[in-house]
Coordinates of N, CA and C in Angstrom, one line a residue:
X1 N 27.3 -98.6 136.4 CA 27.8 -97.1 136.2 C 28.1 -96.6 137.8
X2 N 26.7 -96.3 138.3 CA 27.3 -96.0 139.8 C 27.5 -96.8 140.4
X3 N 26.7 -98.2 140.4 CA 27.4 -99.2 141.2 C 29.1 -99.7 140.6
X4 N 28.9 -99.2 140.3 CA 31.1 -99.9 140.1 C 31.9 -99.0 140.5
X5 N 31.3 -97.1 140.6 CA 31.6 -95.9 141.0 C 31.7 -96.6 143.0
X6 N 30.6 -97.3 143.2 CA 30.5 -97.4 144.2 C 31.2 -98.4 144.7
X7 N 31.6 -99.2 144.0 CA 33.1 -100.3 144.7 C 33.9 -99.8 143.8
X8 N 34.5 -99.4 143.2 CA 35.9 -98.7 143.4 C 35.8 -97.8 144.8
X9 N 34.9 -96.8 145.2 CA 34.6 -96.1 146.5 C 35.4 -97.1 147.5
X10 N 34.1 -97.5 147.8 CA 34.6 -99.5 149.0 C 36.3 -99.8 149.0
X11 N 36.5 -99.5 147.8 CA 38.2 -100.6 147.4 C 39.1 -98.9 147.5
X12 N 39.1 -97.9 147.4 CA 39.8 -97.2 148.0 C 40.1 -96.9 149.2
X13 N 38.9 -97.1 150.0 CA 38.8 -96.4 151.8 C 39.9 -97.4 152.2
X14 N 38.8 -99.1 151.9 CA 39.6 -99.7 152.2 C 41.3 -99.9 152.7
X15 N 41.5 -99.7 152.0 CA 43.0 -99.9 151.0 C 43.7 -98.9 151.9
X16 N 42.8 -97.5 152.2 CA 43.6 -96.2 152.7 C 43.6 -96.3 154.0
X17 N 42.6 -97.9 154.9 CA 42.2 -96.9 156.0 C 43.2 -96.7 157.3
X18 N 44.6 -97.2 157.0 CA 45.3 -96.8 157.5 C 46.2 -95.9 157.9
X19 N 46.3 -95.3 157.0 CA 46.9 -94.0 156.2 C 46.1 -92.7 156.8
X20 N 44.4 -93.2 156.4 CA 43.4 -91.8 157.2 C 43.3 -92.5 158.9
X21 N 43.1 -93.7 159.3 CA 43.5 -93.8 160.5 C 44.9 -92.9 161.5
X22 N 46.4 -92.9 161.0 CA 47.2 -92.6 161.2 C 47.0 -90.8 160.8
X23 N 46.7 -89.8 160.1 CA 46.0 -88.9 160.0 C 45.2 -88.1 160.8
X24 N 44.0 -89.3 161.5 CA 43.1 -88.5 162.5 C 44.1 -89.1 164.4
X25 N 44.6 -89.6 164.3 CA 45.5 -90.1 164.9 C 46.4 -88.7 165.8
X26 N 46.0 -87.8 164.7 CA 47.4 -86.9 165.0 C 46.5 -85.6 166.2
X27 N 45.3 -85.8 165.1 CA 44.3 -84.6 165.2 C 42.9 -85.3 165.7
X28 N 42.6 -86.1 165.9 CA 41.2 -86.7 166.2 C 41.5 -88.0 166.9
X29 N 40.3 -89.0 166.8 CA 40.4 -90.3 167.6 C 41.3 -91.1 167.1
X30 N 41.7 -91.2 166.1 CA 42.2 -91.9 165.8 C 41.2 -93.2 165.0
X31 N 40.6 -93.0 164.7 CA 39.7 -94.3 164.3 C 39.1 -93.6 162.8
X32 N 39.0 -93.1 162.2 CA 38.6 -92.4 161.3 C 38.9 -93.3 159.5
X33 N 39.9 -93.7 159.7 CA 40.2 -94.9 158.3 C 39.4 -96.6 158.5
X34 N 39.6 -96.5 160.2 CA 39.3 -97.5 160.7 C 37.8 -97.5 160.0
X35 N 37.1 -97.0 160.8 CA 35.5 -96.6 161.1 C 35.1 -96.7 160.0
X36 N 35.0 -95.8 158.8 CA 35.0 -95.6 157.9 C 35.6 -97.2 156.9
X37 N 35.9 -97.7 156.8 CA 36.3 -99.2 156.1 C 35.3 -100.3 156.6
X38 N 35.4 -100.1 157.8 CA 34.2 -101.1 157.9 C 32.4 -101.3 157.3
X39 N 32.4 -99.2 157.3 CA 31.3 -99.1 156.7 C 31.6 -99.9 154.9
X40 N 31.8 -99.4 154.6 CA 32.2 -99.4 153.3 C 32.8 -100.9 152.9
X41 N 33.0 -101.6 154.0 CA 33.4 -103.3 153.8 C 31.8 -104.0 154.1
X42 N 31.1 -103.6 154.3 CA 29.5 -104.1 154.8 C 29.0 -102.9 153.1
X43 N 29.0 -102.2 153.0 CA 28.5 -101.7 151.1 C 28.8 -102.5 150.1
X44 N 30.4 -103.5 149.7 CA 30.7 -103.7 149.2 C 30.4 -105.6 149.7
X45 N 30.0 -105.8 150.7 CA 29.3 -107.2 150.7 C 28.2 -106.9 150.7
X46 N 27.5 -106.0 150.1 CA 25.9 -105.5 150.2 C 25.5 -105.8 148.6
X47 N 26.7 -105.0 147.8 CA 26.9 -104.6 146.4 C 26.3 -105.6 145.2
X48 N 26.2 -106.3 145.3 CA 25.0 -107.0 144.3 C 24.4 -107.0 144.6
X49 N 23.6 -106.1 145.5 CA 21.9 -106.2 145.8 C 21.6 -104.7 144.8
X50 N 22.8 -103.6 144.4 CA 23.1 -102.7 144.0 C 22.3 -102.1 142.9
X51 N 22.5 -103.5 142.3 CA 21.8 -103.4 140.6 C 20.4 -103.4 140.6
X52 N 19.9 -103.8 141.0 CA 18.8 -104.4 141.0 C 18.3 -102.0 140.8
X53 N 18.3 -101.8 142.6 CA 18.0 -100.4 142.5 C 17.8 -99.3 141.9
X54 N 17.0 -98.4 142.1 CA 17.2 -97.3 141.9 C 18.5 -95.9 142.2
X55 N 18.2 -95.4 141.9 CA 19.4 -94.3 142.0 C 19.2 -94.1 143.7
X56 N 18.4 -93.7 143.7 CA 17.6 -92.9 145.4 C 18.0 -94.4 146.2
X57 N 17.8 -95.6 146.4 CA 17.4 -96.4 146.7 C 18.8 -96.6 147.2
X58 N 20.3 -96.5 146.1 CA 21.0 -96.8 146.1 C 22.3 -95.7 147.1
X59 N 22.2 -94.3 147.2 CA 22.2 -93.6 147.9 C 22.1 -93.7 149.9
X60 N 20.3 -94.1 149.1 CA 19.4 -94.3 150.8 C 20.4 -95.3 151.8
X61 N 20.6 -96.4 150.5 CA 21.1 -97.5 151.0 C 22.4 -97.9 151.5
X62 N 23.1 -96.7 151.2 CA 24.4 -96.2 151.5 C 24.9 -95.7 152.6
X63 N 23.9 -94.5 152.8 CA 23.7 -93.3 153.8 C 23.2 -94.5 155.5
X64 N 22.1 -95.3 155.3 CA 22.3 -95.9 156.4 C 22.9 -96.8 156.8
X65 N 23.7 -98.1 155.5 CA 25.0 -98.3 156.4 C 25.9 -97.9 156.8
X66 N 26.4 -96.5 156.0 CA 27.7 -95.9 157.3 C 26.8 -95.2 158.9
X67 N 25.6 -94.7 158.7 CA 24.9 -94.3 159.8 C 24.8 -95.0 160.7
X68 N 24.8 -96.9 160.6 CA 25.0 -98.1 161.0 C 25.9 -99.1 161.9
X69 N 26.9 -98.6 160.8 CA 28.6 -99.6 160.4 C 28.9 -98.4 160.5
X70 N 29.7 -97.6 160.7 CA 30.4 -96.8 161.2 C 30.5 -96.3 162.9
X71 N 29.2 -95.5 162.9 CA 29.8 -94.9 164.4 C 30.0 -93.5 163.8
X72 N 29.8 -92.7 165.6 CA 31.6 -91.9 165.4 C 30.7 -90.9 164.5
X73 N 31.2 -89.6 164.1 CA 31.2 -88.2 163.9 C 30.9 -88.5 162.3
X74 N 32.2 -89.6 161.8 CA 32.2 -90.0 159.8 C 31.4 -90.3 160.2
X75 N 30.6 -91.0 160.4 CA 29.9 -92.2 159.7 C 27.9 -91.3 160.2
X76 N 27.9 -90.5 160.9 CA 26.4 -89.7 160.6 C 27.0 -88.3 160.0
X77 N 28.6 -88.2 159.8 CA 28.3 -87.0 158.4 C 28.0 -87.7 157.2
X78 N 28.9 -88.3 156.6 CA 29.2 -89.5 155.2 C 27.2 -89.9 155.1
X79 N 26.7 -90.6 156.4 CA 25.4 -91.7 155.8 C 25.0 -90.0 155.7
X80 N 24.3 -88.7 156.1 CA 23.8 -87.8 156.0 C 23.6 -87.3 154.4
X81 N 25.2 -87.4 154.5 CA 25.4 -86.6 153.3 C 24.8 -88.1 151.6
X82 N 24.7 -89.0 152.1 CA 24.6 -90.1 150.3 C 22.9 -90.2 151.1
X83 N 22.4 -89.9 152.0 CA 21.2 -90.0 152.1 C 20.2 -88.4 151.3
X84 N 21.1 -87.6 151.8 CA 20.3 -86.5 151.4 C 20.4 -86.4 149.7
X85 N 21.9 -87.1 149.3 CA 21.0 -88.0 147.7 C 20.3 -88.4 147.4
X86 N 20.2 -89.4 148.2 CA 19.1 -90.5 148.0 C 17.9 -89.9 147.9
X87 N 17.3 -89.0 148.6 CA 16.2 -88.0 148.7 C 15.8 -87.2 147.3
X88 N 17.2 -86.0 146.8 CA 17.5 -85.6 145.8 C 16.9 -86.4 145.0
X89 N 17.4 -87.6 144.5 CA 16.8 -88.7 143.0 C 15.7 -89.4 143.3
X90 N 14.7 -88.9 144.4 CA 13.9 -90.0 144.2 C 12.6 -89.3 143.0
X91 N 12.4 -90.5 142.7 CA 11.4 -90.7 141.4 C 12.7 -90.6 139.9
X92 N 13.7 -90.2 139.7 CA 14.8 -90.2 138.6 C 14.9 -91.8 138.3
X93 N 14.8 -92.0 137.1 CA 15.8 -93.5 136.0 C 16.7 -92.7 135.7
X94 N 16.8 -92.0 135.2 CA 18.2 -91.6 134.6 C 18.4 -89.6 135.3
X95 N 20.3 -89.7 134.8 CA 20.7 -88.9 135.9 C 21.3 -87.7 135.0
X96 N 21.1 -86.0 134.7 CA 21.6 -85.2 133.7 C 22.4 -84.7 134.7
X97 N 23.3 -84.1 133.7 CA 24.7 -83.5 134.6 C 24.5 -82.3 135.3
X98 N 23.2 -81.3 135.0 CA 22.9 -80.6 136.6 C 22.2 -81.5 137.3
X99 N 22.0 -82.8 137.2 CA 21.7 -83.4 138.2 C 22.5 -83.9 139.6
X100 N 23.2 -84.1 138.6 CA 24.7 -84.5 139.2 C 26.0 -83.1 140.0
X101 N 25.2 -82.6 139.2 CA 25.3 -80.5 140.7 C 24.7 -81.1 141.7
X102 N 23.2 -81.1 141.0 CA 21.8 -80.5 142.2 C 22.6 -82.3 143.2
X103 N 22.9 -83.1 143.2 CA 23.7 -84.3 143.8 C 24.7 -83.5 144.7
X104 N 25.3 -82.8 143.9 CA 27.0 -82.3 145.2 C 26.0 -81.3 145.8
X105 N 25.3 -80.4 145.5 CA 24.5 -79.4 146.8 C 23.9 -80.0 147.3
X106 N 23.2 -80.9 147.4 CA 22.3 -82.1 148.3 C 23.3 -82.5 148.9
X107 N 24.1 -83.1 148.7 CA 25.2 -83.5 150.1 C 25.8 -82.3 151.0
X108 N 26.2 -81.7 150.6 CA 26.6 -80.5 150.9 C 26.3 -79.8 151.6
X109 N 24.4 -80.2 151.6 CA 24.0 -79.3 152.6 C 23.1 -80.2 153.4
X110 N 23.4 -81.2 153.8 CA 22.8 -82.3 154.3 C 24.8 -81.9 155.4
X111 N 26.1 -82.2 154.5 CA 26.8 -82.2 155.3 C 26.9 -81.2 156.2
X112 N 26.3 -79.6 155.3 CA 26.6 -78.3 156.4 C 25.5 -78.3 157.9
X113 N 24.4 -79.0 157.7 CA 23.2 -79.0 158.6 C 23.4 -79.7 159.9
X114 N 24.3 -80.8 159.2 CA 24.5 -82.7 159.8 C 26.0 -81.8 161.4
X115 N 26.9 -81.7 160.6 CA 27.9 -80.8 161.2 C 28.5 -79.6 161.8
X116 N 27.2 -78.8 161.4 CA 27.6 -77.2 161.5 C 29.0 -76.6 161.2
X117 N 29.3 -77.0 160.2 CA 30.5 -76.3 159.6 C 30.7 -76.0 157.8
X118 N 31.1 -74.8 157.8 CA 31.3 -74.6 156.4 C 32.7 -74.3 155.8
X119 N 33.3 -73.8 155.1 CA 34.3 -73.3 154.2 C 35.4 -72.7 154.5
X120 N 36.4 -73.3 155.3 CA 37.7 -72.7 156.2 C 38.1 -73.6 157.4
X121 N 37.4 -74.5 157.5 CA 37.0 -74.7 159.3 C 37.7 -76.8 159.8
X122 N 38.8 -76.6 158.5 CA 38.8 -77.5 158.8 C 38.0 -79.2 158.4
X123 N 37.7 -79.1 157.4 CA 36.2 -80.4 157.1 C 36.4 -80.7 155.8
X124 N 35.6 -81.7 156.0 CA 35.4 -82.6 154.2 C 35.1 -81.6 153.6
X125 N 34.4 -80.1 153.9 CA 33.8 -79.8 153.3 C 35.1 -78.7 152.7
X126 N 35.9 -78.4 153.1 CA 37.1 -77.9 152.2 C 37.7 -78.3 151.0
X127 N 37.6 -79.2 150.5 CA 37.7 -80.6 149.6 C 36.1 -80.5 148.6
X128 N 35.6 -80.7 149.1 CA 33.9 -80.6 148.5 C 33.5 -79.6 147.8
X129 N 33.7 -78.5 148.8 CA 33.0 -77.2 148.0 C 33.5 -76.4 146.9
X130 N 34.7 -76.5 146.5 CA 35.6 -75.9 146.0 C 35.5 -76.5 144.6
X131 N 35.1 -78.0 144.6 CA 34.8 -79.1 143.4 C 33.2 -78.5 142.9
X132 N 32.1 -78.6 143.7 CA 31.2 -78.2 143.8 C 31.5 -76.5 143.6
X133 N 32.0 -76.1 143.1 CA 31.7 -74.4 142.9 C 32.8 -73.9 141.2
X134 N 33.2 -75.4 141.0 CA 33.9 -75.8 140.2 C 33.2 -76.1 139.2
X135 N 32.1 -77.4 139.4 CA 30.7 -77.8 138.7 C 30.0 -77.0 138.0
X136 N 29.5 -75.8 139.1 CA 28.9 -74.9 139.4 C 28.7 -74.1 138.3
X137 N 29.8 -73.8 138.1 CA 30.4 -72.5 137.2 C 30.7 -73.6 136.0
X138 N 31.2 -74.4 135.6 CA 30.8 -75.0 134.4 C 29.4 -75.3 133.8
X139 N 28.4 -75.6 134.1 CA 26.9 -75.5 134.0 C 26.3 -74.4 133.5
X140 N 26.8 -73.5 134.6 CA 26.0 -72.0 134.4 C 27.4 -71.2 133.5
X141 N 28.1 -71.6 132.4 CA 28.8 -71.7 131.1 C 28.8 -72.2 129.9
X142 N 28.0 -73.3 129.8 CA 27.3 -74.2 129.5 C 28.5 -75.4 128.9
X143 N 29.7 -75.2 129.8 CA 30.7 -76.2 129.4 C 30.2 -78.3 130.0
X144 N 31.0 -78.4 129.5 CA 30.5 -80.5 130.2 C 31.6 -80.3 130.5
X145 N 30.2 -80.5 132.0 CA 31.0 -80.1 133.6 C 31.9 -81.3 133.1
X146 N 31.7 -82.1 133.3 CA 32.5 -83.8 133.6 C 34.2 -83.8 132.7
X147 N 33.9 -82.8 131.5 CA 35.5 -82.5 131.3 C 36.3 -82.3 131.9
X148 N 37.8 -82.8 131.2 CA 38.5 -82.6 131.9 C 38.8 -82.8 133.0
X149 N 38.4 -84.0 133.8 CA 38.6 -84.6 134.9 C 40.2 -84.3 136.4
X150 N 41.1 -84.0 135.3 CA 42.0 -83.3 136.0 C 41.9 -82.7 136.4
X151 N 41.7 -81.4 136.0 CA 41.3 -80.3 136.5 C 40.2 -80.6 138.2
X152 N 39.7 -81.1 137.5 CA 38.3 -81.6 139.1 C 39.6 -82.4 140.3
X153 N 40.0 -83.5 140.3 CA 40.6 -83.8 140.9 C 41.8 -82.7 141.2
X154 N 42.3 -81.9 140.3 CA 43.8 -81.3 140.9 C 43.2 -80.2 142.5
X155 N 41.8 -79.3 142.0 CA 41.0 -78.6 142.7 C 40.7 -79.5 144.2
X156 N 40.0 -80.5 144.4 CA 39.4 -81.2 144.9 C 41.1 -81.7 145.9
X157 N 42.6 -81.7 145.5 CA 43.7 -82.0 146.4 C 44.4 -80.7 146.7
X158 N 43.7 -79.8 146.4 CA 44.6 -78.5 146.6 C 43.4 -78.2 147.6
X159 N 42.0 -78.5 147.6 CA 41.5 -78.1 148.9 C 42.0 -79.2 149.8
X160 N 42.0 -80.1 150.0 CA 42.5 -81.0 151.3 C 44.0 -80.7 151.6
X161 N 44.8 -79.9 150.7 CA 46.3 -79.8 150.9 C 46.2 -78.6 151.8
X162 N 44.5 -77.5 151.4 CA 44.8 -76.7 152.2 C 43.8 -76.5 154.2
X163 N 44.0 -77.8 153.7 CA 43.6 -78.6 155.9 C 43.9 -78.0 156.6
X164 N 46.0 -78.4 155.9 CA 46.9 -78.1 156.6 C 47.7 -76.8 157.8
X165 N 46.7 -76.0 156.4 CA 46.7 -74.6 157.3 C 45.8 -74.2 157.5
X166 N 44.9 -74.9 158.1 CA 43.9 -74.1 159.2 C 43.5 -75.2 160.3
X167 N 43.6 -74.3 161.3 CA 43.1 -74.7 163.1 C 42.1 -75.0 163.3
X168 N 41.7 -76.2 163.8 CA 40.3 -77.1 163.8 C 39.4 -76.3 164.5
X169 N 38.2 -76.3 164.2 CA 37.8 -75.6 164.9 C 35.9 -76.5 165.1
X170 N 35.9 -78.0 164.8 CA 34.9 -78.7 164.9 C 35.7 -80.2 165.2
X171 N 34.7 -80.3 165.6 CA 34.6 -82.1 166.1 C 36.1 -82.4 167.4
X172 N 36.3 -83.5 167.0 CA 37.5 -83.7 167.9 C 38.9 -82.7 167.7
X173 N 38.9 -82.7 166.7 CA 40.4 -81.7 166.3 C 40.3 -80.4 166.7
X174 N 39.7 -80.1 167.3 CA 39.4 -78.5 167.8 C 39.6 -79.0 169.0
X175 N 40.2 -80.2 169.5 CA 40.7 -80.0 171.4 C 41.9 -80.1 171.2
X176 N 42.4 -79.8 169.9 CA 44.0 -79.4 169.9 C 44.9 -78.4 169.4
X177 N 43.5 -77.8 169.2 CA 43.7 -76.0 168.7 C 44.8 -76.3 167.4
X178 N 46.0 -75.1 167.8 CA 47.0 -75.2 167.4 C 47.4 -76.5 166.7
X179 N 47.4 -77.1 167.4 CA 48.7 -78.7 167.5 C 48.1 -79.0 165.6
X180 N 46.1 -78.4 165.4 CA 46.1 -79.3 164.6 C 46.3 -78.7 162.9
X181 N 47.0 -77.5 162.8 CA 48.6 -77.1 161.7 C 49.8 -78.0 161.6
X182 N 49.6 -77.6 160.2 CA 50.1 -78.4 159.8 C 49.6 -79.7 159.2
X183 N 48.7 -80.1 159.5 CA 47.6 -81.6 158.9 C 46.6 -81.9 158.4
X184 N 46.7 -82.8 157.0 CA 45.5 -82.5 156.5 C 44.9 -83.2 157.6
X185 N 43.2 -82.7 157.2 CA 41.7 -83.8 158.3 C 41.5 -85.2 157.3
X186 N 41.4 -85.6 158.0 CA 41.2 -87.2 157.9 C 39.7 -86.9 157.0
X187 N 38.8 -85.9 157.5 CA 37.2 -86.5 156.6 C 37.4 -85.8 154.8
X188 N 38.2 -84.5 155.5 CA 39.1 -83.9 153.1 C 39.9 -84.6 152.9
X189 N 40.8 -85.3 153.4 CA 41.6 -86.7 152.9 C 40.3 -87.9 151.9
X190 N 39.8 -87.8 152.6 CA 38.8 -89.6 152.9 C 37.9 -88.9 151.6
X191 N 37.7 -87.8 151.1 CA 36.6 -88.0 150.3 C 37.6 -87.0 149.6
X192 N 38.6 -86.3 149.0 CA 39.5 -86.4 148.4 C 39.6 -87.7 147.6
X193 N 39.9 -88.8 148.7 CA 40.1 -90.6 147.9 C 38.6 -90.3 147.0
X194 N 37.1 -90.1 147.3 CA 36.3 -90.4 146.4 C 35.9 -89.8 145.6
X195 N 36.3 -88.4 145.1 CA 36.4 -87.5 144.2 C 37.3 -88.1 143.5
X196 N 38.7 -88.3 143.5 CA 39.4 -89.5 142.5 C 38.7 -90.4 142.1
X197 N 38.2 -91.8 142.5 CA 37.7 -92.2 142.1 C 36.8 -92.2 141.2
X198 N 36.0 -91.6 141.3 CA 34.5 -90.9 140.5 C 35.3 -90.3 139.2
X199 N 36.7 -89.4 139.6 CA 36.9 -89.1 138.2 C 37.5 -90.0 137.2
X200 N 38.5 -90.7 137.9 CA 39.2 -92.1 136.6 C 37.7 -93.5 136.4
X201 N 36.7 -93.2 137.5 CA 35.9 -94.0 136.6 C 35.1 -93.4 135.5
X202 N 34.9 -91.9 136.0 CA 34.0 -91.3 134.5 C 35.0 -90.9 133.4
X203 N 36.0 -91.0 133.6 CA 37.2 -90.1 132.9 C 36.9 -90.3 131.2

């Protein structure tokens, strides 16, 4: 299941590389989509070897590929996120629902540490943190955390779109200051695409 999700995420990013690059062209270096697609093209090329790997090794391999092939901030951030997930999964042969929430938390903490960012700073965290909060709330309430995937997608989309109303203070986008208003953060968009694919695959 995880390998299939990884492959579908790769397809989504590759198909949307021009859109992501255009978002980044307005407020950043203009290379987010192209760079991220390069990393996921490499992941797709390696995907046949993933089926024999443990969960931790899949995440670690993804992370290392993105770190080495993507370059720039997005490679470092996404690479760190997936490697953080891999570290959490060490020794696990099955993933329970609480593990999914914990993986999310590990990835977020990795991103925060690497990017020195937090909620409300026009980054991918504005997409991911509200989703984590929703899943954590469901877990605490004893609910099925993966039920109602439409709500998860909606929360992620709202988080992504909220970045239009934020003045960037992190990364290259911070250089354009108030001119970043009205534009979706490319990292928030790419992370939304990943969450959307996961929801569609587990539905």
